[in-house]
Amino acid sequence: MLTKEELEEYSAEAIEIYLDHISIDCVVFGFHEGQMKVLMLKSKNEDGWQLPGGFVQKREPIDVAANRILATRTGIDEVFLQQFHVFGAPDRNRQHNEMYADMVAKEKNFFAHRFISIGYYALVDFFDAIPTPDEFSEICTWRDLNDLPPFLLDHELIFTTALDTLRLQLSYQPIGYNLMPKEFTMPELQKLYETILGKKLDRRNFQRRMLGFGILNKLPQTRKGGAHKAPYLYSFDLENYQAALKEGLKSGW
Amino acid sequence: MLTKEELEEYSAEAIEIYLDHISIDCVVFGFHEGQMKVLMLKSKNEDGWQLPGGFVQKREPIDVAANRILATRTGIDEVFLQQFHVFGAPDRNRQHNEMYADMVAKEKNFFAHRFISIGYYALVDFFDAIPTPDEFSEICTWRDLNDLPPFLLDHELIFTTALDTLRLQLSYQPIGYNLMPKEFTMPELQKLYETILGKKLDRRNFQRRMLGFGILNKLPQTRKGGAHKAPYLYSFDLENYQAALKEGLKSGW
DNA sequence: AACACTGGGTGTAATTGGTACACAATTGTA
DNA sequence: TACAATTGTGTACCAATTACACCCAGTGTT
């Protein structure tokens, strides 16, 4: 737990720099060894984990703020980052309020104010990110989607909503450019889709469909070294990929 | 334009009641005589129109705030209301700031603060709504989608984003329950879809597809009085409609 | 009363897209 | 060299979407 002095100091600084009542929380997805990962932070003071988050500077656009927060936690800039929902229950940060209620008057404790949080989700290359804790956390690390720790605040809701959004997104937008390495095999890409969706897909139909989108380049090389037939390598056709992002993969009506 | 005293009074009251830095703007869609309508307000002081909006009370959930704002402008409660995007550019309400800059110090003018606005869109029955202006507007009325007035602030962006979202939504969720009267004919419903999408649809395929969703009840009556064959009346099957809202109309993968 | 006109109800063939398979090819290992 | 495992490609089948044709009912005209 923080001391009275520490809390007051952090609080005074935050009040100077940041907009009151608005926060940002990021759900950062990565992909490694066939498993989906989320970036999480273990709180120093509390017994639980939270998502990377932060506040918006007084004259900073919110997208820039989200980018800055992510860059501070991972060292990566310019990632695929998308706002997906606003979480605005009046008591969403009740936990904090109660913990420090006796120590510092609520008005003087920036963090005890009511915060409406803008949820962003990000897709990043696992190896590009260097998880870096903030001043309130002792650990910042990737957690497996199948082995998630207890969440603080409403961060479980934020995470679940992000995952649902990602799954929905998957059906009408291309995903993968930000999660896969430059070159990859079709089975590797399929594994990503299966992990996000949480179910098996047919190998052959996946390949045909994926190629049908026209967002992949087949490279002449194959991935040698495996104990079996060497699969071809692919890369994303960035131009078509961007176009597909804009236009969507399915027309609907 | 407001007087110094009026502005200070409104401002002082707002500071008491509302959360600073957060606003809500609503894009309210209605449907009348085969035309899509949006609810808009003509500003008393400025030469332009805006979307209905407001602020969040200090201990009020944001969805409740959006509902309250809408209810105040239309008299309807419990409408289909959905947040779709957050608009957070630092100078989005620059217009206001400049206009009153000389009159009241910025710190004392609540409305000159930076506001991050949560965009909601609503679908309402045209006849249920009674457009009611707020204290800053002289007119509150439906405007035709094909004949929109000049927007103030970034409200054109908010409107456009809402329309895009609605069109996207249309391809995987049922729409109509909140926009159509209790009983309606298939051609009337089709007109709604065509208006939202901005293109013609095939009469026969539309009917089959719509019925295929299983969210309509065919009523025994027909709509008499037209100059031609009397079309059947339909109503929504609310139970199935709700289910379709949750599950989506298309599976995706 | 017969007729044309218009808009509404229903059916059907052609095309497309998705699903479920089978089989051949390649690689390292036994 | 045979084998196991995995990848590449093809094809038959079913479901959904699209495109189009035909008939029906109500109104106004001759």
XYZ file of C-alpha atoms (C1' of nucleotides) in Angstrom:
566
model
C 0.000 0.000 0.000
C 1.163 3.523 -0.666
C 2.037 5.889 2.155
C 0.034 9.067 2.694
C 2.882 11.158 1.302
C 3.371 9.058 -1.788
C -0.318 9.097 -2.580
C -0.590 12.844 -2.108
C 2.402 13.432 -4.307
C 1.173 11.221 -7.140
C -2.257 12.735 -6.806
C -1.080 16.351 -6.956
C 0.971 15.602 -10.043
C -1.898 13.831 -11.769
C -4.300 16.680 -11.123
C -1.849 19.030 -12.834
C -1.341 16.926 -15.926
C -4.472 14.939 -16.598
C -8.123 15.514 -17.388
C -10.287 14.606 -14.450
C -12.855 11.787 -14.614
C -11.503 10.163 -17.781
C -9.274 7.145 -17.953
C -8.164 4.700 -20.598
C -7.763 0.952 -20.239
C -6.088 -1.196 -22.842
C -6.577 -4.848 -23.594
C -3.369 -5.820 -25.361
C -3.487 -9.106 -27.227
C -0.391 -10.993 -28.269
C 0.152 -14.412 -29.782
C 2.920 -16.815 -28.826
C 3.440 -20.542 -29.201
C -0.075 -21.076 -30.391
C -1.558 -19.320 -27.375
C -3.350 -16.032 -27.065
C -1.863 -13.710 -24.460
C -3.041 -10.563 -22.691
C -0.768 -8.000 -21.135
C -1.495 -7.576 -17.429
C -0.069 -5.862 -14.361
C 0.191 -7.205 -10.814
C -0.643 -4.431 -8.380
C 1.904 -3.604 -5.712
C -0.725 -2.723 -3.171
C -3.636 -4.926 -3.974
C -4.057 -8.609 -4.391
C -5.048 -8.794 -8.007
C -4.165 -7.954 -11.567
C -5.267 -5.209 -13.866
C -5.071 -4.116 -17.451
C -2.610 -1.447 -18.523
C -4.275 1.915 -18.203
C -3.750 5.591 -17.697
C -5.181 9.038 -18.107
C -5.575 11.638 -20.814
C -3.384 14.720 -20.741
C -5.230 18.007 -20.711
C -4.628 18.832 -24.362
C -4.024 15.378 -25.780
C -6.329 13.572 -28.257
C -7.631 10.360 -26.739
C -6.172 8.114 -29.430
C -2.788 9.636 -28.807
C -3.226 9.037 -25.090
C -4.016 5.367 -25.674
C -0.955 5.064 -27.885
C 1.225 6.741 -25.285
C -0.027 4.458 -22.517
C 0.636 1.399 -24.635
C 4.063 2.606 -25.683
C 5.003 3.151 -22.046
C 4.024 -0.416 -21.135
C 5.506 -2.182 -24.159
C 8.017 0.062 -25.896
C 6.087 -0.273 -29.157
C 4.640 2.628 -31.044
C 2.183 2.648 -33.904
C 0.222 -0.469 -33.139
C -3.236 -1.532 -34.163
C -5.297 0.140 -31.491
C -9.033 0.538 -31.464
C -11.518 1.941 -29.009
C -14.330 -0.504 -28.424
C -16.455 0.561 -25.456
C -16.838 3.060 -22.651
C -17.235 1.815 -19.122
C -19.138 4.314 -17.065
C -20.669 2.682 -13.993
C -20.458 5.193 -11.134
C -18.748 2.810 -8.728
C -16.357 1.067 -11.067
C -13.327 2.102 -9.026
C -14.958 1.645 -5.637
C -12.161 -0.690 -4.551
C -9.599 2.103 -4.636
C -11.880 4.565 -2.957
C -12.449 2.338 0.044
C -8.836 1.389 0.476
C -7.504 4.902 0.846
C -10.633 6.501 2.254
C -9.217 7.072 5.766
C -5.798 8.165 4.624
C -6.391 11.040 2.231
C -9.490 13.165 1.746
C -11.369 12.110 -1.360
C -11.123 15.525 -3.001
C -7.356 15.477 -2.674
C -7.025 11.939 -3.986
C -7.192 12.107 -7.786
C -7.430 8.338 -8.045
C -10.493 8.176 -5.821
C -12.507 10.330 -8.188
C -15.101 8.773 -10.412
C -13.517 7.670 -13.681
C -15.216 6.854 -16.903
C -12.897 4.574 -18.788
C -12.492 4.330 -22.534
C -11.603 0.781 -23.491
C -9.082 0.209 -26.276
C -7.883 -3.071 -27.586
C -4.568 -3.608 -29.280
C -3.036 -6.367 -31.343
C 0.727 -6.518 -31.092
C 3.599 -8.747 -32.072
C 4.546 -10.758 -29.005
C 8.280 -10.386 -29.577
C 8.188 -6.640 -30.173
C 6.710 -5.885 -26.778
C 8.847 -5.432 -23.702
C 6.393 -5.540 -20.781
C 7.282 -2.744 -18.375
C 5.448 -2.206 -15.065
C 4.220 1.234 -13.977
C 4.862 2.804 -10.587
C 1.885 1.081 -8.972
C 2.708 -2.416 -10.174
C 5.371 -4.928 -9.355
C 4.947 -7.114 -12.422
C 3.958 -6.472 -16.017
C 3.723 -9.599 -18.083
C 1.830 -11.634 -20.658
C -0.865 -13.878 -19.245
C -2.343 -16.795 -21.113
C -5.983 -16.471 -22.082
C -6.615 -19.909 -20.625
C -4.977 -19.086 -17.329
C -6.102 -15.627 -16.267
C -5.479 -14.300 -12.762
C -8.148 -12.562 -10.641
C -8.947 -9.094 -11.953
C -9.233 -5.879 -9.982
C -12.078 -3.386 -10.464
C -14.215 -4.036 -13.534
C -11.260 -5.158 -15.590
C -12.708 -8.592 -16.163
C -15.700 -6.981 -17.850
C -13.401 -4.809 -19.931
C -11.374 -7.820 -20.975
C -14.426 -9.915 -21.844
C -15.971 -7.113 -23.862
C -12.709 -6.663 -25.769
C -12.531 -10.364 -26.583
C -16.130 -10.398 -27.783
C -15.448 -7.376 -29.955
C -12.335 -8.974 -31.395
C -14.265 -12.126 -32.271
C -16.966 -10.134 -33.957
C -14.400 -8.047 -35.800
C -12.852 -11.222 -37.099
C -15.884 -11.997 -39.223
C -15.810 -8.791 -41.212
C -12.254 -7.496 -41.012
C -8.846 -8.998 -41.591
C -6.845 -9.699 -38.467
C -3.328 -10.909 -38.222
C -1.003 -8.331 -39.632
C -0.262 -6.955 -36.197
C -0.142 -10.299 -34.443
C 1.923 -12.431 -36.798
C 5.589 -12.116 -37.654
C 6.487 -10.851 -41.142
C 6.554 -14.329 -42.589
C 4.373 -17.152 -41.434
C 2.792 -20.374 -42.614
C -0.869 -20.974 -43.219
C -1.186 -23.406 -40.276
C 0.332 -20.745 -38.019
C -2.204 -18.167 -39.152
C -4.966 -20.681 -38.724
C -3.848 -21.310 -35.181
C -4.282 -17.601 -34.472
C -7.825 -17.630 -35.777
C -8.640 -20.767 -33.831
C -7.263 -19.255 -30.662
C -9.216 -16.043 -30.992
C -12.414 -17.875 -31.817
C -11.795 -20.637 -29.324
C -12.632 -23.415 -31.762
C -11.129 -25.628 -34.461
C -11.432 -24.704 -38.104
C -11.111 -26.909 -41.140
C -7.565 -26.680 -42.454
C -8.449 -26.782 -46.147
C -11.426 -24.471 -46.057
C -9.496 -21.984 -43.964
C -6.743 -21.867 -46.524
C -9.061 -21.430 -49.459
C -11.060 -18.730 -47.743
C -8.007 -16.855 -46.555
C -6.459 -16.877 -49.995
C -9.781 -15.787 -51.433
C -9.547 -12.538 -49.521
C -6.519 -11.655 -51.592
C -4.593 -10.212 -48.686
C -1.781 -12.766 -48.652
C 1.378 -13.123 -50.711
C 2.668 -16.642 -51.193
C 6.438 -16.642 -50.853
C 8.683 -19.064 -52.741
C 10.336 -20.350 -49.570
C 9.035 -22.997 -47.202
C 9.477 -23.388 -43.460
C 12.070 -26.186 -43.201
C 13.094 -27.923 -40.033
C 9.784 -29.349 -38.976
C 9.525 -33.091 -38.841
C 7.094 -33.119 -41.717
C 6.268 -31.614 -45.059
C 7.590 -28.069 -45.249
C 4.727 -25.554 -45.438
C 4.922 -22.495 -47.668
C 5.588 -19.110 -46.141
C 3.238 -16.193 -46.604
C 3.303 -12.485 -45.910
C 0.470 -9.977 -45.841
C -0.165 -7.866 -48.901
C -0.267 -4.618 -47.008
C -2.070 -2.642 -49.668
C -4.929 -5.096 -50.040
C -4.944 -5.618 -46.295
C -5.539 -1.947 -45.662
C -8.255 -1.883 -48.282
C -9.956 -4.874 -46.656
C -9.775 -3.137 -43.275
C -11.695 -0.238 -44.709
C -14.181 -2.035 -46.863
C -14.779 -5.119 -44.810
C -14.549 -8.693 -45.956
C -18.237 -9.346 -46.335
C -20.707 -7.125 -48.010
C -23.715 -7.912 -45.855
C -26.523 -6.716 -48.056
C -25.953 35.068 -27.490
C -26.203 34.592 -23.740
C -25.555 37.417 -21.326
C -22.685 37.268 -18.861
C -25.083 36.645 -16.005
C -26.995 33.882 -17.749
C -23.824 32.092 -18.718
C -22.391 32.322 -15.228
C -25.589 31.029 -13.715
C -25.885 28.066 -16.074
C -22.219 27.373 -15.600
C -22.322 27.424 -11.814
C -25.277 25.070 -11.804
C -23.624 22.677 -14.241
C -20.434 22.531 -12.198
C -22.501 21.478 -9.199
C -24.433 18.743 -10.934
C -22.309 17.295 -13.702
C -19.023 15.476 -14.149
C -16.466 17.722 -15.744
C -14.947 16.937 -19.157
C -17.542 14.361 -20.205
C -20.475 14.930 -22.462
C -22.936 12.813 -24.372
C -24.241 13.407 -27.870
C -27.126 11.461 -29.337
C -27.914 10.737 -32.953
C -31.633 10.007 -32.895
C -32.984 8.328 -35.994
C -36.658 8.295 -36.890
C -38.545 7.157 -39.951
C -41.459 8.962 -41.537
C -43.095 8.879 -44.958
C -40.381 6.735 -46.385
C -37.661 9.116 -45.273
C -35.005 8.767 -42.626
C -34.975 11.601 -40.102
C -32.517 12.843 -37.481
C -33.416 14.880 -34.459
C -31.587 18.213 -34.431
C -31.549 21.490 -32.548
C -31.159 24.994 -33.910
C -28.949 26.992 -31.600
C -30.300 30.251 -30.208
C -26.923 31.914 -30.234
C -25.094 30.389 -33.112
C -25.855 30.004 -36.750
C -26.017 26.267 -37.047
C -27.608 23.073 -35.839
C -26.473 20.439 -33.401
C -27.360 17.021 -32.113
C -29.156 16.616 -28.804
C -26.601 16.312 -26.065
C -25.909 16.799 -22.417
C -23.753 15.869 -19.482
C -23.410 13.056 -16.984
C -24.527 13.637 -13.405
C -21.916 13.014 -10.777
C -23.258 9.658 -9.665
C -25.185 8.601 -12.737
C -24.279 5.644 -14.989
C -23.549 6.863 -18.508
C -26.280 4.781 -20.145
C -28.785 6.289 -17.751
C -27.497 9.749 -18.615
C -27.980 9.105 -22.326
C -31.492 7.883 -21.659
C -32.285 10.915 -19.556
C -30.996 13.297 -22.218
C -33.063 11.588 -24.872
C -36.156 11.502 -22.705
C -35.830 15.245 -22.089
C -35.686 15.971 -25.830
C -38.385 13.573 -26.970
C -40.539 12.543 -24.046
C -39.807 8.875 -24.728
C -38.192 6.543 -22.281
C -36.740 3.119 -22.811
C -35.625 3.410 -26.386
C -33.047 1.464 -28.345
C -29.938 3.359 -27.435
C -26.380 2.323 -28.088
C -23.024 3.910 -27.568
C -20.957 3.740 -30.719
C -17.869 5.937 -30.451
C -16.026 8.425 -28.291
C -15.015 11.745 -29.769
C -11.972 13.088 -27.999
C -10.175 15.652 -30.119
C -8.881 18.371 -27.784
C -10.417 21.252 -29.712
C -13.764 19.763 -30.615
C -15.679 22.546 -28.834
C -13.355 25.346 -29.876
C -16.253 27.280 -31.380
C -17.857 27.800 -27.990
C -14.606 28.666 -26.334
C -13.859 31.479 -28.733
C -17.319 32.975 -28.665
C -17.459 33.550 -24.927
C -13.741 33.938 -24.337
C -13.895 37.652 -23.541
C -17.032 37.485 -21.480
C -16.354 34.909 -18.780
C -13.045 33.520 -17.613
C -12.504 30.038 -19.002
C -12.239 28.415 -15.563
C -15.613 29.809 -14.575
C -17.288 28.766 -17.826
C -18.135 25.070 -17.554
C -19.052 24.887 -21.228
C -15.676 26.167 -22.365
C -13.882 23.248 -20.758
C -12.550 20.455 -22.878
C -15.238 17.802 -23.335
C -14.814 14.259 -24.460
C -18.113 13.191 -25.905
C -19.611 9.732 -25.857
C -21.691 9.188 -28.967
C -24.958 7.273 -28.664
C -27.348 6.489 -31.421
C -31.024 5.831 -30.928
C -33.814 4.419 -33.045
C -37.223 5.748 -32.135
C -40.758 5.756 -33.438
C -41.312 9.026 -35.258
C -44.792 9.530 -33.818
C -43.819 8.770 -30.231
C -41.271 11.550 -30.062
C -42.242 15.088 -29.171
C -39.194 17.182 -30.097
C -38.532 19.623 -27.285
C -35.775 22.249 -27.449
C -33.375 22.807 -24.547
C -32.584 26.186 -22.997
C -29.860 26.946 -25.550
C -31.933 26.159 -28.630
C -34.837 27.794 -30.338
C -35.955 24.821 -32.408
C -35.887 21.079 -31.904
C -37.126 19.142 -34.886
C -36.687 16.223 -37.250
C -34.456 16.881 -40.228
C -34.441 14.779 -43.358
C -31.301 12.780 -44.009
C -31.258 14.121 -47.549
C -31.583 17.720 -46.466
C -29.311 18.296 -43.511
C -28.515 21.782 -42.206
C -24.979 22.977 -41.417
C -23.638 21.361 -38.241
C -21.924 23.044 -35.326
C -18.762 21.700 -33.696
C -17.832 18.170 -34.790
C -21.449 17.075 -34.947
C -21.238 16.239 -38.625
C -18.522 13.706 -37.828
C -20.609 12.283 -35.003
C -23.612 11.964 -37.281
C -21.648 10.331 -40.082
C -20.031 7.856 -37.743
C -23.432 6.956 -36.308
C -24.867 6.348 -39.761
C -21.934 4.158 -40.733
C -22.353 2.169 -37.542
C -26.059 1.755 -38.131
C -25.430 0.455 -41.652
C -22.894 -2.024 -40.397
C -25.202 -3.094 -37.583
C -27.893 -3.774 -40.130
C -25.982 -6.683 -41.582
C -25.775 -8.660 -38.381
C -28.586 -7.433 -36.172
C -32.294 -6.916 -36.624
C -33.392 -3.308 -36.935
C -36.865 -1.973 -37.129
C -38.676 -2.705 -33.921
C -37.938 0.756 -32.593
C -38.448 2.568 -35.866
C -41.640 1.045 -37.222
C -45.155 1.363 -35.843
C -46.660 -1.706 -34.173
C -48.140 -2.959 -37.428
C -46.597 -2.431 -40.787
C -46.419 -3.939 -44.241
C -43.443 -5.637 -45.806
C -42.936 -2.861 -48.393
C -42.890 -0.337 -45.563
C -40.208 -2.269 -43.716
C -38.246 -2.646 -46.920
C -38.373 1.098 -47.421
C -36.750 1.511 -44.016
C -33.911 -0.811 -44.936
C -33.448 0.886 -48.288
C -33.354 4.287 -46.662
C -30.756 3.289 -44.108
C -28.602 1.576 -46.690
C -29.201 4.190 -49.342
C -29.934 1.674 -52.077
C -32.711 -0.383 -53.625
C -33.299 -3.963 -52.590
C -35.123 -6.700 -54.412
C -38.705 -6.844 -53.195
C -39.062 -10.618 -53.274
C -35.700 -11.531 -51.841
C -36.111 -9.013 -49.073
C -39.378 -10.575 -48.050
C -38.062 -14.111 -48.047
C -34.950 -13.194 -46.141
C -36.817 -11.151 -43.585
C -39.282 -13.937 -42.959
C -36.391 -16.360 -42.746
C -35.099 -14.567 -39.679
C -38.243 -15.618 -37.892
C -38.709 -12.317 -36.143
C -41.968 -11.338 -37.838
C -45.567 -12.305 -37.198
C -47.856 -12.262 -40.194
C -51.184 -10.780 -39.178
C -54.477 -11.804 -40.777
C -55.361 -8.238 -41.727
C -54.204 -6.306 -44.740
C -53.583 -2.600 -45.193
C -56.649 -1.451 -47.097
C -57.116 1.931 -48.695
C -54.141 1.957 -51.024
C -54.841 2.214 -54.709
C -53.652 -1.337 -55.274
C -53.596 -4.824 -53.865
C -53.812 -4.704 -50.095
C -50.534 -5.845 -48.511
C -50.481 -8.013 -45.377
C -49.674 -6.475 -42.049
C -46.861 -7.723 -39.868
C -45.678 -7.171 -36.326
C -42.382 -8.055 -34.707
C -42.120 -11.221 -32.670
C -40.536 -9.552 -29.697
C -39.127 -12.708 -28.151
C -37.346 -13.856 -31.273
C -36.331 -10.293 -32.003
C -34.566 -9.979 -28.678
C -32.857 -13.310 -29.229
C -31.658 -12.202 -32.663
C -30.312 -8.992 -31.156
C -28.177 -11.043 -28.818
C -27.071 -13.794 -31.116
C -26.775 -11.885 -34.354
C -28.312 -12.808 -37.655
C -25.221 -14.221 -39.303
C -22.790 -16.601 -37.788
C -19.646 -15.227 -39.388
C -17.315 -18.177 -38.911
C -68.342 -4.660 -67.876
C -63.916 -5.066 -69.965
C -59.549 -3.278 -69.759
C -55.095 -1.533 -68.515
C -52.186 -0.020 -64.811
C -49.887 -0.487 -60.587
C -48.263 -2.549 -56.662
C -48.246 -6.926 -53.906
C -47.739 -12.254 -53.197
C -45.444 -16.444 -54.471
C -42.324 -19.718 -57.130
C -38.144 -21.342 -59.499
C -33.673 -21.697 -61.898
C -28.846 -20.204 -61.688
C -25.130 -18.788 -59.115
C -22.364 -18.326 -55.266
C -20.435 -19.585 -50.910
C -19.584 -22.752 -47.180
C -18.882 -27.507 -45.429
C -17.170 -32.046 -45.459
C -14.592 -34.938 -47.152
C -10.553 -37.845 -50.094
C -6.098 -38.270 -51.858
C -1.463 -37.119 -53.274
C 3.021 -34.945 -51.904
C 6.847 -33.974 -48.772
C 9.759 -34.379 -44.803
C 12.248 -36.596 -40.941
C 12.569 -40.847 -38.459
C 12.462 -45.825 -37.375
C 12.946 -48.087 -47.317
C 8.728 -48.003 -45.082
C 6.164 -45.125 -42.000
C 3.996 -41.410 -39.469
C 2.770 -36.881 -39.533
C 1.598 -32.870 -41.806
C 0.784 -29.947 -45.894
C -1.162 -28.991 -50.689
C -4.935 -29.509 -53.742
C -9.388 -31.180 -55.567
C -14.275 -32.330 -55.555
C -18.971 -33.431 -54.284
C -22.722 -31.632 -51.596
C -25.761 -28.490 -49.227
C -27.415 -23.799 -48.020
C -27.920 -19.187 -48.965
C -28.270 -15.474 -52.166
C -29.498 -13.598 -56.583
C -32.148 -12.886 -60.605
C -36.076 -13.268 -62.769
C -41.262 -14.764 -64.147
C -45.854 -15.184 -63.226
C -50.199 -14.432 -60.969
C -53.418 -11.670 -57.978
C -56.116 -7.643 -56.205
C -57.753 -2.983 -56.282
C -58.568 1.442 -58.976
C -59.688 4.206 -62.692
C -60.772 4.479 -67.641
C -63.330 3.539 -71.623
